[in-house]
PDB file of C-alpha atoms in Angstrom:
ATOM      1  CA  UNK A   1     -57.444-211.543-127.310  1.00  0.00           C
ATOM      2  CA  UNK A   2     -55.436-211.169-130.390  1.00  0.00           C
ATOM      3  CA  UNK A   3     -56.561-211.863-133.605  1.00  0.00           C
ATOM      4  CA  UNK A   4     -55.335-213.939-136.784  1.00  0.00           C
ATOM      5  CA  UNK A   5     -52.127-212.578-137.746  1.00  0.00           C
ATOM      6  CA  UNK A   6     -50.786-212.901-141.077  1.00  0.00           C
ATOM      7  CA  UNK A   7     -47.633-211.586-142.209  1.00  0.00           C
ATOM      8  CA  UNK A   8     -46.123-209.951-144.208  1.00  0.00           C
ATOM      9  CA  UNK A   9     -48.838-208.431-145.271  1.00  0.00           C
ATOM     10  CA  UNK A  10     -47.428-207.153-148.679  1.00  0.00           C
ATOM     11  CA  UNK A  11     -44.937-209.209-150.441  1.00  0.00           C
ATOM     12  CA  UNK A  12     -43.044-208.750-153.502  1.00  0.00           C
ATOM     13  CA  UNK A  13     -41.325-211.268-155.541  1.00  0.00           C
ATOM     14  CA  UNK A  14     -39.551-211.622-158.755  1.00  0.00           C
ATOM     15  CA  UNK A  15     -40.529-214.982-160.730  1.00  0.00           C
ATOM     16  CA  UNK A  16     -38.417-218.117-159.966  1.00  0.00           C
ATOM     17  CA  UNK A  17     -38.151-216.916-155.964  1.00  0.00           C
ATOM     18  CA  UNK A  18     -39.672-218.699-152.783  1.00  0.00           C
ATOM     19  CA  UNK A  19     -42.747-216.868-151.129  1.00  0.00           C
ATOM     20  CA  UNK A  20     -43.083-217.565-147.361  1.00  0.00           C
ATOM     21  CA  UNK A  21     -46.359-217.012-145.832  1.00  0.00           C
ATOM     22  CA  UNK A  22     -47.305-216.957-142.065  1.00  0.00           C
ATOM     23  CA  UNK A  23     -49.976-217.492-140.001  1.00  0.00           C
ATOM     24  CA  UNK A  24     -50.523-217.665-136.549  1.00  0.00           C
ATOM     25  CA  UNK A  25     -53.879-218.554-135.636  1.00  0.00           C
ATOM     26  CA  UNK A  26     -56.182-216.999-132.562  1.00  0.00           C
ATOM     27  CA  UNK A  27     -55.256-218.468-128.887  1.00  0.00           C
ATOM     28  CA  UNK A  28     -56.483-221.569-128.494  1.00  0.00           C
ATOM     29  CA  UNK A  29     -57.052-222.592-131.764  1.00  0.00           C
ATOM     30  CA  UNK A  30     -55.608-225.474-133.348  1.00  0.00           C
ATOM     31  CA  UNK A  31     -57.254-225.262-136.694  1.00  0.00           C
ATOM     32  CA  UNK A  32     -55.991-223.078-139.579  1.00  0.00           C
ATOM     33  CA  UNK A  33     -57.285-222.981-143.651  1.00  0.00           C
ATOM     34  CA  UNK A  34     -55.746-220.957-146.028  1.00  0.00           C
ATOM     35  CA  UNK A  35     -57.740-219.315-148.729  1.00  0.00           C
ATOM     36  CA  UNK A  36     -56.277-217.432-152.197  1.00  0.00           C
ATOM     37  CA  UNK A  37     -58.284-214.386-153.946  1.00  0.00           C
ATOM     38  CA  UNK A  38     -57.068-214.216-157.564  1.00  0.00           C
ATOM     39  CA  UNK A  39     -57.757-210.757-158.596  1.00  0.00           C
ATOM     40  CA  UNK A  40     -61.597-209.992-159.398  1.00  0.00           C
ATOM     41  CA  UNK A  41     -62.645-213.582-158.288  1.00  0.00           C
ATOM     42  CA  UNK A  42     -64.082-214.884-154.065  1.00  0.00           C
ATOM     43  CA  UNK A  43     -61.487-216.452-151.806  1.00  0.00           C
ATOM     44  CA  UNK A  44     -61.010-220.324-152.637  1.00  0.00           C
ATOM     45  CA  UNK A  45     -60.499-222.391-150.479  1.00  0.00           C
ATOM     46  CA  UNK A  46     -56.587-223.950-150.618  1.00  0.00           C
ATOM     47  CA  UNK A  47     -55.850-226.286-147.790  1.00  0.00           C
ATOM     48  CA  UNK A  48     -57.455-227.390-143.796  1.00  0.00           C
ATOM     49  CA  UNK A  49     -54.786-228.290-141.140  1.00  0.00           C
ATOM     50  CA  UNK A  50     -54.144-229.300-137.222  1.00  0.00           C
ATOM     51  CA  UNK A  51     -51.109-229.453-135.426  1.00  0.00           C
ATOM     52  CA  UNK A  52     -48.719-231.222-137.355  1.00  0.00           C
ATOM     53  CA  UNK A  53     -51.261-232.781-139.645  1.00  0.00           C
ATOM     54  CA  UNK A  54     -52.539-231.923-143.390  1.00  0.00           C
ATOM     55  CA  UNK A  55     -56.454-232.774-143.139  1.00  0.00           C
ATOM     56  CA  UNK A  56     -57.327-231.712-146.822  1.00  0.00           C
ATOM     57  CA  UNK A  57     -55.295-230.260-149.465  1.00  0.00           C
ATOM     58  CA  UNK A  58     -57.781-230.645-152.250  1.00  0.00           C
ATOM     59  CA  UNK A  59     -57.676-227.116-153.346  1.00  0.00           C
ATOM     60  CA  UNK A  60     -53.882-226.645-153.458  1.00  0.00           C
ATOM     61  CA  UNK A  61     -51.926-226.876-156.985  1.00  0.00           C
ATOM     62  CA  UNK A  62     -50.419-230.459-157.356  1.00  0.00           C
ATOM     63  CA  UNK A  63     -46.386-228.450-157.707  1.00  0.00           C
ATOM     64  CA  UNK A  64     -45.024-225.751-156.242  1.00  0.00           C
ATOM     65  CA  UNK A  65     -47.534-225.253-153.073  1.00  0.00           C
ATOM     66  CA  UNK A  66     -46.779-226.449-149.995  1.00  0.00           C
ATOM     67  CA  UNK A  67     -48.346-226.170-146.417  1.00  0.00           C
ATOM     68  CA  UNK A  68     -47.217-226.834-142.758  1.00  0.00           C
ATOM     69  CA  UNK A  69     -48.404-226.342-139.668  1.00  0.00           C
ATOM     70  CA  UNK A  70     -45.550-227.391-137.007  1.00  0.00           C
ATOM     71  CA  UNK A  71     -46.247-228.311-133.668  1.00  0.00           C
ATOM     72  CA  UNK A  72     -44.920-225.208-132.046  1.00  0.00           C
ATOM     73  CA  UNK A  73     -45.103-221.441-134.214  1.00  0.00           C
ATOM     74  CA  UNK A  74     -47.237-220.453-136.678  1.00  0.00           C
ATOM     75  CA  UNK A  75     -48.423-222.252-140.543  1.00  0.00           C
ATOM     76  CA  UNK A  76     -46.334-221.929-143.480  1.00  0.00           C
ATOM     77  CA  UNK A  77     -47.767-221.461-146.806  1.00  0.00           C
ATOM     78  CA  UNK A  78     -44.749-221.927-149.010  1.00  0.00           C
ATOM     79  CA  UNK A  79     -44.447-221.035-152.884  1.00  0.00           C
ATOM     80  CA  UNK A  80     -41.479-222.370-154.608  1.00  0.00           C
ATOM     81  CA  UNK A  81     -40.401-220.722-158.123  1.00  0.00           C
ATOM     82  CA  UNK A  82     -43.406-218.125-158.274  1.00  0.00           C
ATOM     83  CA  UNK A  83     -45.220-216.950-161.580  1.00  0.00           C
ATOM     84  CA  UNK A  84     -46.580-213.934-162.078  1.00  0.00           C
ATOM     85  CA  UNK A  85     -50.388-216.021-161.857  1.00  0.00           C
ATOM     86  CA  UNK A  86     -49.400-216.595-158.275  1.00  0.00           C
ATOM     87  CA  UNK A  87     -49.655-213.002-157.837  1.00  0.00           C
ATOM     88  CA  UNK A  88     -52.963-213.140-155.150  1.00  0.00           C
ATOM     89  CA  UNK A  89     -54.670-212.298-151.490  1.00  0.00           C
ATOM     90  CA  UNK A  90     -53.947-215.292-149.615  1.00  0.00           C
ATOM     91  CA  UNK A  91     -55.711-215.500-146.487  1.00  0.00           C
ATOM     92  CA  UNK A  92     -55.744-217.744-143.067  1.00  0.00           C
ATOM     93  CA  UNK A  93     -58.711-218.673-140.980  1.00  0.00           C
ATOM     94  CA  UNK A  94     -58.475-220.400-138.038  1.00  0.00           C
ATOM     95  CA  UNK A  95     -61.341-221.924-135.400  1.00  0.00           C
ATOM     96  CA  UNK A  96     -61.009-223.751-132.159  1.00  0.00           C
ATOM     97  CA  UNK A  97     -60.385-227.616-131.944  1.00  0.00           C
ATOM     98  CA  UNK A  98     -62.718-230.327-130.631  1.00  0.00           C
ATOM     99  CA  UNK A  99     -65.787-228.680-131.766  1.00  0.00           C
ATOM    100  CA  UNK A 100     -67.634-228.783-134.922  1.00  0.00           C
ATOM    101  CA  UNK A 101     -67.895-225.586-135.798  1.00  0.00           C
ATOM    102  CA  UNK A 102     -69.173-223.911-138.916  1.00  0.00           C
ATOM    103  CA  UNK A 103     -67.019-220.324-138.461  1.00  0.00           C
ATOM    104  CA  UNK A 104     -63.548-219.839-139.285  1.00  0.00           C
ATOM    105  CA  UNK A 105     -61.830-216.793-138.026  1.00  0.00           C
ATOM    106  CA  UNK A 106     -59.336-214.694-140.686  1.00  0.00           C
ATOM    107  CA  UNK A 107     -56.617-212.741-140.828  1.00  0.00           C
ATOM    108  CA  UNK A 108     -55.889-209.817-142.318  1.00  0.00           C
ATOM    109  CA  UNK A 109     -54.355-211.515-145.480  1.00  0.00           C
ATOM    110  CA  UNK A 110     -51.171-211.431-147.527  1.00  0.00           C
ATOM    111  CA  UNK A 111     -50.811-209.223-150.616  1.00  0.00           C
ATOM    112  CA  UNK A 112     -48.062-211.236-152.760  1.00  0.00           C
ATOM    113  CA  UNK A 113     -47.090-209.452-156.090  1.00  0.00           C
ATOM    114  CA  UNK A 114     -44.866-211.407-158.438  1.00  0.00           C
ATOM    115  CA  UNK A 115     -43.010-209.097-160.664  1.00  0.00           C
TER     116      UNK A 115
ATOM    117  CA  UNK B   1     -69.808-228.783-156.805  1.00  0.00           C
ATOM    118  CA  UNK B   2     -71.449-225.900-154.139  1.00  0.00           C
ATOM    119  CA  UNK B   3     -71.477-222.939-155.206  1.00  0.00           C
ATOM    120  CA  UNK B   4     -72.080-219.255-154.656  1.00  0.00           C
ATOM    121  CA  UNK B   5     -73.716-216.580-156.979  1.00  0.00           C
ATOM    122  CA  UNK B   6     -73.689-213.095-155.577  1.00  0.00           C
ATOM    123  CA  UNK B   7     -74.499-209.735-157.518  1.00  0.00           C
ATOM    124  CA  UNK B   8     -71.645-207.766-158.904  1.00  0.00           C
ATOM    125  CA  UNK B   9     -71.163-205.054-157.692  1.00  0.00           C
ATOM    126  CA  UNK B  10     -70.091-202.067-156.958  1.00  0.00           C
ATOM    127  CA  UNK B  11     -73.261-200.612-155.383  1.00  0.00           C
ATOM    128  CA  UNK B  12     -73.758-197.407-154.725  1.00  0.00           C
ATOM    129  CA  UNK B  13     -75.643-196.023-152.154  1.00  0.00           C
ATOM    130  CA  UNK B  14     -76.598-192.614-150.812  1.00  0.00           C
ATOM    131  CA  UNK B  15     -76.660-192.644-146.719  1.00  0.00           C
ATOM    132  CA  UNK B  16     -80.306-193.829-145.093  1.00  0.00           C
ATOM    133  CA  UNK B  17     -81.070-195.825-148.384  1.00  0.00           C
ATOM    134  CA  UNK B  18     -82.149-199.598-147.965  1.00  0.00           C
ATOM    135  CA  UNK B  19     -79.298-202.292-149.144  1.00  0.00           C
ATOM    136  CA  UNK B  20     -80.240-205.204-151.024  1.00  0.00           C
ATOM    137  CA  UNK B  21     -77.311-207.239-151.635  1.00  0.00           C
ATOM    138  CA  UNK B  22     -78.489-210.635-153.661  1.00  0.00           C
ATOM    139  CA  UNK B  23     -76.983-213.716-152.957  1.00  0.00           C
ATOM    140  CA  UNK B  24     -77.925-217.510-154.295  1.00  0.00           C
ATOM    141  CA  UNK B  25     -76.422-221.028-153.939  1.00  0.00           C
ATOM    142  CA  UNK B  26     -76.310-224.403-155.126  1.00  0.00           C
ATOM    143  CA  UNK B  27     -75.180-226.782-152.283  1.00  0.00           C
ATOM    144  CA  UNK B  28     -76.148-230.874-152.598  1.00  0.00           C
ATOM    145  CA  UNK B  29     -75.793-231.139-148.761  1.00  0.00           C
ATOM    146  CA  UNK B  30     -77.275-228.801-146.194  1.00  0.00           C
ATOM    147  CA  UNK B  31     -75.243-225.963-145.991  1.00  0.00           C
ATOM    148  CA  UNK B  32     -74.546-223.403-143.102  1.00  0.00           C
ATOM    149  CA  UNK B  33     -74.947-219.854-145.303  1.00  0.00           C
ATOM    150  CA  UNK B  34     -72.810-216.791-144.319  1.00  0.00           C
ATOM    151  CA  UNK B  35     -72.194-213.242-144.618  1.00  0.00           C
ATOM    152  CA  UNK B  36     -68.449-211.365-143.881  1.00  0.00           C
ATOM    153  CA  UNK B  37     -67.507-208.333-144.657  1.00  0.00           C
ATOM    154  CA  UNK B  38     -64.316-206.840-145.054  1.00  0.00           C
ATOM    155  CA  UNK B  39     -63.529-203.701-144.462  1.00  0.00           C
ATOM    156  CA  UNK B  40     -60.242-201.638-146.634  1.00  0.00           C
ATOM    157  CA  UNK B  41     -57.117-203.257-145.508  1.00  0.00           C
ATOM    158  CA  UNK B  42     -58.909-205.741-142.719  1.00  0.00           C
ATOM    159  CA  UNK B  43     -59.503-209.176-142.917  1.00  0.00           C
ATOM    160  CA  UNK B  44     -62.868-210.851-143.454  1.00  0.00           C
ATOM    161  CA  UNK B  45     -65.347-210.705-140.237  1.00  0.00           C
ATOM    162  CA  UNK B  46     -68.266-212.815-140.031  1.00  0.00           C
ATOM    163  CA  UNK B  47     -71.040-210.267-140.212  1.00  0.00           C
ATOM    164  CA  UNK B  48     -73.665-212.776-139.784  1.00  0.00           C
ATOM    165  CA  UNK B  49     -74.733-216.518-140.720  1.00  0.00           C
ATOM    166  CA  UNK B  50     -77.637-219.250-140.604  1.00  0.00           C
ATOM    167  CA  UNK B  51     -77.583-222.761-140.394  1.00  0.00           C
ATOM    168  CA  UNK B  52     -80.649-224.048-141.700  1.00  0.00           C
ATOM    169  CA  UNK B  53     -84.139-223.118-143.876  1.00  0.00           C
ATOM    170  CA  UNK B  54     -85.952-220.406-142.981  1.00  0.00           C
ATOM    171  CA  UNK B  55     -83.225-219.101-140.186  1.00  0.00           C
ATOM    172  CA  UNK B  56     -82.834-215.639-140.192  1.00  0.00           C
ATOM    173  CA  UNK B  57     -79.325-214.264-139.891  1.00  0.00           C
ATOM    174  CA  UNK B  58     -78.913-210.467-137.967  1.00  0.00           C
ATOM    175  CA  UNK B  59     -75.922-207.763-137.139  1.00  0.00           C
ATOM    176  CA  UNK B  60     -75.559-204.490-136.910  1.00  0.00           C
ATOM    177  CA  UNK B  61     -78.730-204.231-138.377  1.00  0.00           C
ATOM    178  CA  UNK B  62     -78.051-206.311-141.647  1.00  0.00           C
ATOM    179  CA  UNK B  63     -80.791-209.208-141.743  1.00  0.00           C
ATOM    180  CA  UNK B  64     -80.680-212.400-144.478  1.00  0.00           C
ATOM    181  CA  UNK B  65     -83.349-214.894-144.572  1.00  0.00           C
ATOM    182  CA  UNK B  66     -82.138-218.488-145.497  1.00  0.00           C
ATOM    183  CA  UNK B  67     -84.614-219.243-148.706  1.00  0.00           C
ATOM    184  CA  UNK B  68     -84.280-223.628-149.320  1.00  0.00           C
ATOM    185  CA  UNK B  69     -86.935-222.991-152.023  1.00  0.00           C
ATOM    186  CA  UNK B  70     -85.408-219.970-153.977  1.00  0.00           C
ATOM    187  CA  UNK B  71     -81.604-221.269-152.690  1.00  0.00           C
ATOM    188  CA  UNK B  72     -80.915-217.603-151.605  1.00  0.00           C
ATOM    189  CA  UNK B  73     -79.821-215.730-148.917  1.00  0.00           C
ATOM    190  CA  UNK B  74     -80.003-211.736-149.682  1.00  0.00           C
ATOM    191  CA  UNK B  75     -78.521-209.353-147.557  1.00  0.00           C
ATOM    192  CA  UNK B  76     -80.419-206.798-146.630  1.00  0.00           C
ATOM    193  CA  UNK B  77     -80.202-203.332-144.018  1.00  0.00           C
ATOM    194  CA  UNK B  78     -82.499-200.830-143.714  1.00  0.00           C
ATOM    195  CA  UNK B  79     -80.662-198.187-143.450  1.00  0.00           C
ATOM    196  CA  UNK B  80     -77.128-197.876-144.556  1.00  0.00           C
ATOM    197  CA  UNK B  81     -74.172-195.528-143.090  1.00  0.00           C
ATOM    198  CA  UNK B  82     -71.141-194.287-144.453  1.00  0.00           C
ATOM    199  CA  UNK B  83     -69.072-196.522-142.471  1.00  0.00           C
ATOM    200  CA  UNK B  84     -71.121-199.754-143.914  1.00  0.00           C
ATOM    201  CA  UNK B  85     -68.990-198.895-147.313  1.00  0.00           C
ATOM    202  CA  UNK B  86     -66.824-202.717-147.614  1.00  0.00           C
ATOM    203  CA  UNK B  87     -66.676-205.553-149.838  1.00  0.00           C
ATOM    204  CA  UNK B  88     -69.500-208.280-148.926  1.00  0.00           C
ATOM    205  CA  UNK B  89     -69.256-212.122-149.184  1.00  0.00           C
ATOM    206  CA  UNK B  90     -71.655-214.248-149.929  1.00  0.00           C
ATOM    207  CA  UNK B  91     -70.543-217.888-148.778  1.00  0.00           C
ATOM    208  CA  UNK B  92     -71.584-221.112-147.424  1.00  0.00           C
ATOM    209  CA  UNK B  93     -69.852-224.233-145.823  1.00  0.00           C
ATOM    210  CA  UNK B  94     -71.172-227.985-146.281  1.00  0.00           C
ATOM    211  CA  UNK B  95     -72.035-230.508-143.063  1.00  0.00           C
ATOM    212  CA  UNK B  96     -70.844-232.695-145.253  1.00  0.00           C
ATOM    213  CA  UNK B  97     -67.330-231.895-145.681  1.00  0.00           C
ATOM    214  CA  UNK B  98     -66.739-231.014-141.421  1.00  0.00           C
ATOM    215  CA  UNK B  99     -67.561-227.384-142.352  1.00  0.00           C
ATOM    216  CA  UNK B 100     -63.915-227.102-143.139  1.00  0.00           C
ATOM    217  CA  UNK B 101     -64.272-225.422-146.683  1.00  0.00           C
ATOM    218  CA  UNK B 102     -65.876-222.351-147.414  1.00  0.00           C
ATOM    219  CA  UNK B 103     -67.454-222.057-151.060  1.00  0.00           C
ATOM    220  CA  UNK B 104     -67.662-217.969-151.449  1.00  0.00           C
ATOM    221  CA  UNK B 105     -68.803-215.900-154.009  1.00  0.00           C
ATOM    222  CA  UNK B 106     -67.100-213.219-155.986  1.00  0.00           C
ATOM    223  CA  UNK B 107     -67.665-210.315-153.804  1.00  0.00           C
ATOM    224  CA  UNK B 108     -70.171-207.344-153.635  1.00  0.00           C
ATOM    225  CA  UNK B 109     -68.487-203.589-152.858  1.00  0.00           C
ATOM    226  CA  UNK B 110     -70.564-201.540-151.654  1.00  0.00           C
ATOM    227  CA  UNK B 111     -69.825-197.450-151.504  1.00  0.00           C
ATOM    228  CA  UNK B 112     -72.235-195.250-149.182  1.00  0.00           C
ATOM    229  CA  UNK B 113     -71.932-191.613-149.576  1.00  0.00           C
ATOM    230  CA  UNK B 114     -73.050-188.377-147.415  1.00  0.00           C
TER     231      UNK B 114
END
């Protein structure tokens, strides 16, 4: 049983481009969080989605961030006109739907480098 | 807000020594408390976790005790090998809030050598 897959996993961007960020979460789960790791600092917490829905975005910035989850293929986490304080870890979790559950299951993360 | 307070690290540890790995929280709910670990180029796994006072959490021969009085949960292994040598995190998700945010801490590395 696969895994959280993120990719890329390493992704380099000049400032002013668009960073797109994928995530396709374990079989059978319909629940998928993204997380960023600024550089020396824990994960935070960004944004909680289900199929087709945004449940809580309270931790994404209010411009430039945005976050899908479509009903078919895997979430977008999309970065319009990057700055070099973008540059971060982003990672997805994922857990299984109709059960509360208090574990999230992650990928191996995205490496995004803004030059 | 929660929170999560973990020592910083790196710690460095010669094979067959005892880990302590300190970890505290402020929550104003009743959180779940959790440890993952990640190893170099890997994704966090949930090492272990507990979901309420006085639980204790166990894996691979890492224990932590869930403290309500001290608000702590401190990792702890007996024992470590070379191949425990990862970054540990400290974190903890609120009944409140669904569980669907986890609050984590900064991160503990830990190096074990021959």
């Amino acid at each position: 049983n696969a895994g959280v897959m993120q990719n890329p996993r390493h992704l380099v961007r000049r400032r002013g481009q668009e960073a797109r960020l994928r995530c396709s979460p374990m079989k059978g789960h319909s629940h998928v969080y993204w997380y960023r790791q600024l550089p020396e600092e824990g994960l935070k917490f960004m944004v909680y989605l289900q199929k087709e829905n945004i449940i809580d975005e309270s931790g994404m910035p209010k411009e430039r961030f945005s976050a899908e989850f479509p009903k078919e293929g895997p979430s977008i986490l999309r970065i319009q006109q990057v700055v070099r304080g973008d540059s971060a870890a982003y990672f997805c979790a994922s857990s299984p739907p109709l059960v509360i559950t208090d574990t999230q299951y992650f990928g191996p993360g995205t490496r995004l480098t803004v030059l | 807000g929660n929170s999560v307070t973990q020592m910083e690290g790196p710690v460095t540890l010669s094979e067959e020594a005892f880990l302590t790995i300190n970890c505290t929280y402020t929550a104003t709910g009743y959180p779940s408390l959790f440890w993952y670990v990640q190893y170099p180029g890997e994704g966090l796994q949930l090492l272990l976790k507990a979901t309420k006072a006085d639980d204790k959490g166990s894996n691979k021969g890492f224990e932590a005790t869930y403290r309500k009085e001290t608000t702590s949960f401190h990792l702890e292994k007996g024992s470590v090998q070379v191949s425990d040598s990862a970054v540990y995190f400290c974190a903890l998700s609120d009944r409140n809030t669904g569980f669907q945010k986890l609050v984590f801490g900064t991160g503990t590395r830990l190096l074990v050598s021959p």
